[in-house]
Amino acid sequence: MKSKLTRQERQFCCNYVSSGNSTQAAVLAGCKEDPETWGENLLCREDIADEIARLLVIRKKTVSSMAVTGYKKLAFGGIGDAVSLLYMENPDVEKLKNMDLYCVSEIRRPKEGAMEIKFFDRLKALEKLEAGSLEDNGAVSFFEALNRGASAVNNSGSRQERTEIEYGGD
């Protein structure tokens, strides 16, 4: 087992966490010849599985934190800019860029000319916050299982030896 990953292997791990596709991750990491095999072989290594699991934990925390922040903004954010927008005749682009319209789900201006603004449901955002907002999707558990599988392969004999033992072959 290697103790330190190369730059290309670390890049593979990052790409794999983003895409979930070992071949695509290998290509993006710079593998030119047989990226499918290279990627699959890397996934069987314990150090690679450890790095992928570590990156997934970080990613999960980051995404969870972003979701909680978003729900808080929806539940408790102000709507003053959206109300101001309702009363503007022809808002210029610069004013629109500086407005906080995060809580707005839809803006329409029907043929009659009156602007309609719909907001995200604050109660649903509060319910999501109360419920913990994000349930474990099992991705980390999958990579923990992958890691255990890689360890088992590394700690046992060759594939042929294992097959012979399992099926009673000579």
PDB file of C-alpha atoms in Angstrom, residues 9-170:
ATOM      1  CA  GLU A   9      -3.955  10.242  -7.796  1.00  0.00           C
ATOM      2  CA  ARG A  10      -5.193  13.099  -5.589  1.00  0.00           C
ATOM      3  CA  GLN A  11      -6.719  14.726  -8.679  1.00  0.00           C
ATOM      4  CA  PHE A  12      -8.413  11.424  -9.527  1.00  0.00           C
ATOM      5  CA  CYS A  13      -9.915  11.295  -6.019  1.00  0.00           C
ATOM      6  CA  CYS A  14     -11.261  14.857  -6.279  1.00  0.00           C
ATOM      7  CA  ASN A  15     -12.709  14.190  -9.725  1.00  0.00           C
ATOM      8  CA  TYR A  16     -14.247  10.905  -8.596  1.00  0.00           C
ATOM      9  CA  VAL A  17     -15.954  12.560  -5.622  1.00  0.00           C
ATOM     10  CA  SER A  18     -17.436  15.134  -8.010  1.00  0.00           C
ATOM     11  CA  SER A  19     -18.521  12.778 -10.788  1.00  0.00           C
ATOM     12  CA  GLY A  20     -18.825   9.287  -9.299  1.00  0.00           C
ATOM     13  CA  ASN A  21     -17.381   8.001 -12.587  1.00  0.00           C
ATOM     14  CA  SER A  22     -13.937   6.384 -12.359  1.00  0.00           C
ATOM     15  CA  THR A  23     -13.231   6.572 -16.100  1.00  0.00           C
ATOM     16  CA  GLN A  24     -14.141  10.243 -16.323  1.00  0.00           C
ATOM     17  CA  ALA A  25     -12.138  10.953 -13.162  1.00  0.00           C
ATOM     18  CA  ALA A  26      -9.104   9.192 -14.656  1.00  0.00           C
ATOM     19  CA  VAL A  27      -9.340  11.167 -17.908  1.00  0.00           C
ATOM     20  CA  LEU A  28      -9.657  14.456 -16.014  1.00  0.00           C
ATOM     21  CA  ALA A  29      -6.672  13.478 -13.857  1.00  0.00           C
ATOM     22  CA  GLY A  30      -4.589  13.145 -17.014  1.00  0.00           C
ATOM     23  CA  CYS A  31      -4.594   9.409 -17.694  1.00  0.00           C
ATOM     24  CA  LYS A  32      -4.083   9.033 -21.437  1.00  0.00           C
ATOM     25  CA  GLU A  33      -3.910   5.251 -21.863  1.00  0.00           C
ATOM     26  CA  ASP A  34      -6.748   2.997 -20.700  1.00  0.00           C
ATOM     27  CA  PRO A  35      -8.388   5.352 -18.180  1.00  0.00           C
ATOM     28  CA  GLU A  36     -11.144   2.827 -17.467  1.00  0.00           C
ATOM     29  CA  THR A  37      -8.726   0.213 -16.141  1.00  0.00           C
ATOM     30  CA  TRP A  38      -6.555   2.780 -14.384  1.00  0.00           C
ATOM     31  CA  GLY A  39      -9.563   4.265 -12.595  1.00  0.00           C
ATOM     32  CA  GLU A  40     -10.956   0.881 -11.574  1.00  0.00           C
ATOM     33  CA  ASN A  41      -7.542  -0.215 -10.283  1.00  0.00           C
ATOM     34  CA  LEU A  42      -7.234   2.947  -8.221  1.00  0.00           C
ATOM     35  CA  LEU A  43     -10.646   2.336  -6.650  1.00  0.00           C
ATOM     36  CA  CYS A  44      -9.376  -1.030  -5.375  1.00  0.00           C
ATOM     37  CA  ARG A  45      -6.550   0.588  -3.437  1.00  0.00           C
ATOM     38  CA  GLU A  46      -7.103   1.214   0.256  1.00  0.00           C
ATOM     39  CA  ASP A  47      -5.259   4.556   0.297  1.00  0.00           C
ATOM     40  CA  ILE A  48      -7.382   5.830  -2.601  1.00  0.00           C
ATOM     41  CA  ALA A  49     -10.591   4.645  -0.904  1.00  0.00           C
ATOM     42  CA  ASP A  50      -9.474   6.401   2.309  1.00  0.00           C
ATOM     43  CA  GLU A  51      -8.856   9.662   0.444  1.00  0.00           C
ATOM     44  CA  ILE A  52     -12.210   9.447  -1.358  1.00  0.00           C
ATOM     45  CA  ALA A  53     -13.994   8.788   1.949  1.00  0.00           C
ATOM     46  CA  ARG A  54     -12.168  11.748   3.552  1.00  0.00           C
ATOM     47  CA  LEU A  55     -13.149  14.050   0.672  1.00  0.00           C
ATOM     48  CA  LEU A  56     -16.767  12.871   0.821  1.00  0.00           C
ATOM     49  CA  VAL A  57     -17.001  13.692   4.524  1.00  0.00           C
ATOM     50  CA  ILE A  58     -15.702  17.203   3.814  1.00  0.00           C
ATOM     51  CA  ARG A  59     -18.060  17.611   0.877  1.00  0.00           C
ATOM     52  CA  LYS A  60     -21.041  16.379   2.876  1.00  0.00           C
ATOM     53  CA  LYS A  61     -20.300  18.846   5.681  1.00  0.00           C
ATOM     54  CA  THR A  62     -19.917  21.679   3.177  1.00  0.00           C
ATOM     55  CA  VAL A  63     -23.132  20.873   1.311  1.00  0.00           C
ATOM     56  CA  SER A  64     -25.035  20.400   4.576  1.00  0.00           C
ATOM     57  CA  SER A  65     -23.770  23.725   5.848  1.00  0.00           C
ATOM     58  CA  MET A  66     -24.737  25.466   2.602  1.00  0.00           C
ATOM     59  CA  ALA A  67     -28.221  23.934   2.715  1.00  0.00           C
ATOM     60  CA  VAL A  68     -28.769  25.000   6.318  1.00  0.00           C
ATOM     61  CA  THR A  69     -27.583  28.514   5.476  1.00  0.00           C
ATOM     62  CA  GLY A  70     -29.983  28.635   2.529  1.00  0.00           C
ATOM     63  CA  TYR A  71     -32.930  27.414   4.586  1.00  0.00           C
ATOM     64  CA  LYS A  72     -32.143  29.981   7.284  1.00  0.00           C
ATOM     65  CA  LYS A  73     -32.079  32.712   4.677  1.00  0.00           C
ATOM     66  CA  LEU A  74     -35.425  31.547   3.280  1.00  0.00           C
ATOM     67  CA  ALA A  75     -36.997  31.227   6.722  1.00  0.00           C
ATOM     68  CA  PHE A  76     -35.693  34.432   8.270  1.00  0.00           C
ATOM     69  CA  GLY A  77     -34.513  36.586   5.357  1.00  0.00           C
ATOM     70  CA  GLY A  78     -35.946  39.968   4.582  1.00  0.00           C
ATOM     71  CA  ILE A  79     -38.291  40.752   1.725  1.00  0.00           C
ATOM     72  CA  GLY A  80     -37.778  44.517   1.691  1.00  0.00           C
ATOM     73  CA  ASP A  81     -35.941  44.578  -1.634  1.00  0.00           C
ATOM     74  CA  ALA A  82     -38.665  42.496  -3.287  1.00  0.00           C
ATOM     75  CA  VAL A  83     -41.358  44.842  -1.995  1.00  0.00           C
ATOM     76  CA  SER A  84     -39.337  47.822  -3.254  1.00  0.00           C
ATOM     77  CA  LEU A  85     -39.102  46.139  -6.643  1.00  0.00           C
ATOM     78  CA  LEU A  86     -42.898  45.933  -6.801  1.00  0.00           C
ATOM     79  CA  TYR A  87     -43.130  49.719  -6.667  1.00  0.00           C
ATOM     80  CA  MET A  88     -40.388  50.470  -9.195  1.00  0.00           C
ATOM     81  CA  GLU A  89     -41.621  51.456 -12.646  1.00  0.00           C
ATOM     82  CA  ASN A  90     -38.571  50.440 -14.660  1.00  0.00           C
ATOM     83  CA  PRO A  91     -35.760  49.192 -12.419  1.00  0.00           C
ATOM     84  CA  ASP A  92     -32.321  49.462 -13.987  1.00  0.00           C
ATOM     85  CA  VAL A  93     -29.924  46.530 -14.094  1.00  0.00           C
ATOM     86  CA  GLU A  94     -27.568  48.076 -11.525  1.00  0.00           C
ATOM     87  CA  LYS A  95     -30.348  48.352  -8.924  1.00  0.00           C
ATOM     88  CA  LEU A  96     -31.445  44.775  -9.598  1.00  0.00           C
ATOM     89  CA  LYS A  97     -27.897  43.468  -9.136  1.00  0.00           C
ATOM     90  CA  ASN A  98     -27.713  45.055  -5.689  1.00  0.00           C
ATOM     91  CA  MET A  99     -31.065  43.708  -4.465  1.00  0.00           C
ATOM     92  CA  ASP A 100     -31.381  40.715  -2.169  1.00  0.00           C
ATOM     93  CA  LEU A 101     -34.035  38.619  -3.914  1.00  0.00           C
ATOM     94  CA  TYR A 102     -33.012  35.277  -2.397  1.00  0.00           C
ATOM     95  CA  CYS A 103     -36.481  34.659  -0.932  1.00  0.00           C
ATOM     96  CA  VAL A 104     -38.165  35.229  -4.305  1.00  0.00           C
ATOM     97  CA  SER A 105     -39.218  32.109  -6.193  1.00  0.00           C
ATOM     98  CA  GLU A 106     -40.861  33.795  -9.186  1.00  0.00           C
ATOM     99  CA  ILE A 107     -41.298  37.227 -10.748  1.00  0.00           C
ATOM    100  CA  ARG A 108     -43.861  37.782 -13.490  1.00  0.00           C
ATOM    101  CA  ARG A 109     -45.143  40.784 -15.332  1.00  0.00           C
ATOM    102  CA  PRO A 110     -48.370  39.786 -17.118  1.00  0.00           C
ATOM    103  CA  LYS A 111     -49.659  41.684 -20.140  1.00  0.00           C
ATOM    104  CA  GLU A 112     -51.563  44.131 -17.939  1.00  0.00           C
ATOM    105  CA  GLY A 113     -48.212  45.403 -16.656  1.00  0.00           C
ATOM    106  CA  ALA A 114     -48.590  44.801 -12.914  1.00  0.00           C
ATOM    107  CA  MET A 115     -45.662  42.884 -11.445  1.00  0.00           C
ATOM    108  CA  GLU A 116     -46.300  39.675  -9.478  1.00  0.00           C
ATOM    109  CA  ILE A 117     -43.758  38.311  -7.027  1.00  0.00           C
ATOM    110  CA  LYS A 118     -43.985  34.884  -5.391  1.00  0.00           C
ATOM    111  CA  PHE A 119     -41.901  33.974  -2.371  1.00  0.00           C
ATOM    112  CA  PHE A 120     -40.541  30.658  -1.194  1.00  0.00           C
ATOM    113  CA  ASP A 121     -42.576  29.076   1.604  1.00  0.00           C
ATOM    114  CA  ARG A 122     -41.073  30.135   4.940  1.00  0.00           C
ATOM    115  CA  LEU A 123     -42.907  27.408   6.842  1.00  0.00           C
ATOM    116  CA  LYS A 124     -41.412  24.692   4.647  1.00  0.00           C
ATOM    117  CA  ALA A 125     -37.955  26.169   5.199  1.00  0.00           C
ATOM    118  CA  LEU A 126     -38.549  26.156   8.953  1.00  0.00           C
ATOM    119  CA  GLU A 127     -39.762  22.546   8.802  1.00  0.00           C
ATOM    120  CA  LYS A 128     -36.601  21.550   6.928  1.00  0.00           C
ATOM    121  CA  LEU A 129     -34.456  23.290   9.526  1.00  0.00           C
ATOM    122  CA  GLU A 130     -36.358  21.630  12.359  1.00  0.00           C
ATOM    123  CA  ALA A 131     -36.078  18.186  10.784  1.00  0.00           C
ATOM    124  CA  GLY A 132     -32.348  18.543  10.293  1.00  0.00           C
ATOM    125  CA  SER A 133     -32.933  19.408   6.620  1.00  0.00           C
ATOM    126  CA  LEU A 134     -30.665  16.771   5.095  1.00  0.00           C
ATOM    127  CA  GLU A 135     -30.902  13.047   5.539  1.00  0.00           C
ATOM    128  CA  ASP A 136     -27.868  10.832   5.092  1.00  0.00           C
ATOM    129  CA  ASN A 137     -27.883   9.701   1.473  1.00  0.00           C
ATOM    130  CA  GLY A 138     -25.577   6.754   2.125  1.00  0.00           C
ATOM    131  CA  ALA A 139     -22.702   8.023  -0.035  1.00  0.00           C
ATOM    132  CA  VAL A 140     -20.193   7.963   2.808  1.00  0.00           C
ATOM    133  CA  SER A 141     -21.400   4.503   3.839  1.00  0.00           C
ATOM    134  CA  PHE A 142     -20.823   3.308   0.275  1.00  0.00           C
ATOM    135  CA  PHE A 143     -17.231   4.491   0.352  1.00  0.00           C
ATOM    136  CA  GLU A 144     -16.691   3.002   3.792  1.00  0.00           C
ATOM    137  CA  ALA A 145     -17.844  -0.309   2.299  1.00  0.00           C
ATOM    138  CA  LEU A 146     -15.547   0.254  -0.695  1.00  0.00           C
ATOM    139  CA  ASN A 147     -12.677   0.885   1.702  1.00  0.00           C
ATOM    140  CA  ARG A 148     -13.418  -2.317   3.650  1.00  0.00           C
ATOM    141  CA  GLY A 149     -13.593  -4.232   0.367  1.00  0.00           C
ATOM    142  CA  ALA A 150     -10.235  -2.852  -0.742  1.00  0.00           C
ATOM    143  CA  SER A 151      -8.754  -3.839   2.618  1.00  0.00           C
ATOM    144  CA  ALA A 152     -10.157  -7.344   2.284  1.00  0.00           C
ATOM    145  CA  VAL A 153      -8.690  -7.720  -1.207  1.00  0.00           C
ATOM    146  CA  ASN A 154      -5.303  -6.447  -0.036  1.00  0.00           C
ATOM    147  CA  ASN A 155      -5.275  -8.721   3.021  1.00  0.00           C
ATOM    148  CA  SER A 156      -6.240 -11.919   1.218  1.00  0.00           C
ATOM    149  CA  GLY A 157      -4.562 -13.976  -1.461  1.00  0.00           C
ATOM    150  CA  SER A 158      -4.936 -13.626  -5.202  1.00  0.00           C
ATOM    151  CA  ARG A 159      -8.314 -13.811  -6.880  1.00  0.00           C
ATOM    152  CA  GLN A 160      -7.582 -17.324  -8.142  1.00  0.00           C
ATOM    153  CA  GLU A 161      -6.597 -18.495  -4.640  1.00  0.00           C
ATOM    154  CA  ARG A 162      -9.784 -17.030  -3.144  1.00  0.00           C
ATOM    155  CA  THR A 163     -11.926 -18.629  -5.851  1.00  0.00           C
ATOM    156  CA  GLU A 164     -10.301 -22.007  -5.304  1.00  0.00           C
ATOM    157  CA  ILE A 165     -10.871 -21.745  -1.562  1.00  0.00           C
ATOM    158  CA  GLU A 166     -14.491 -20.616  -1.973  1.00  0.00           C
ATOM    159  CA  TYR A 167     -15.361 -23.346  -4.469  1.00  0.00           C
ATOM    160  CA  GLY A 168     -13.122 -26.092  -3.127  1.00  0.00           C
ATOM    161  CA  GLY A 169     -10.861 -26.109  -6.189  1.00  0.00           C
ATOM    162  CA  ASP A 170      -7.279 -27.351  -6.265  1.00  0.00           C
TER     163      ASP A 170
END
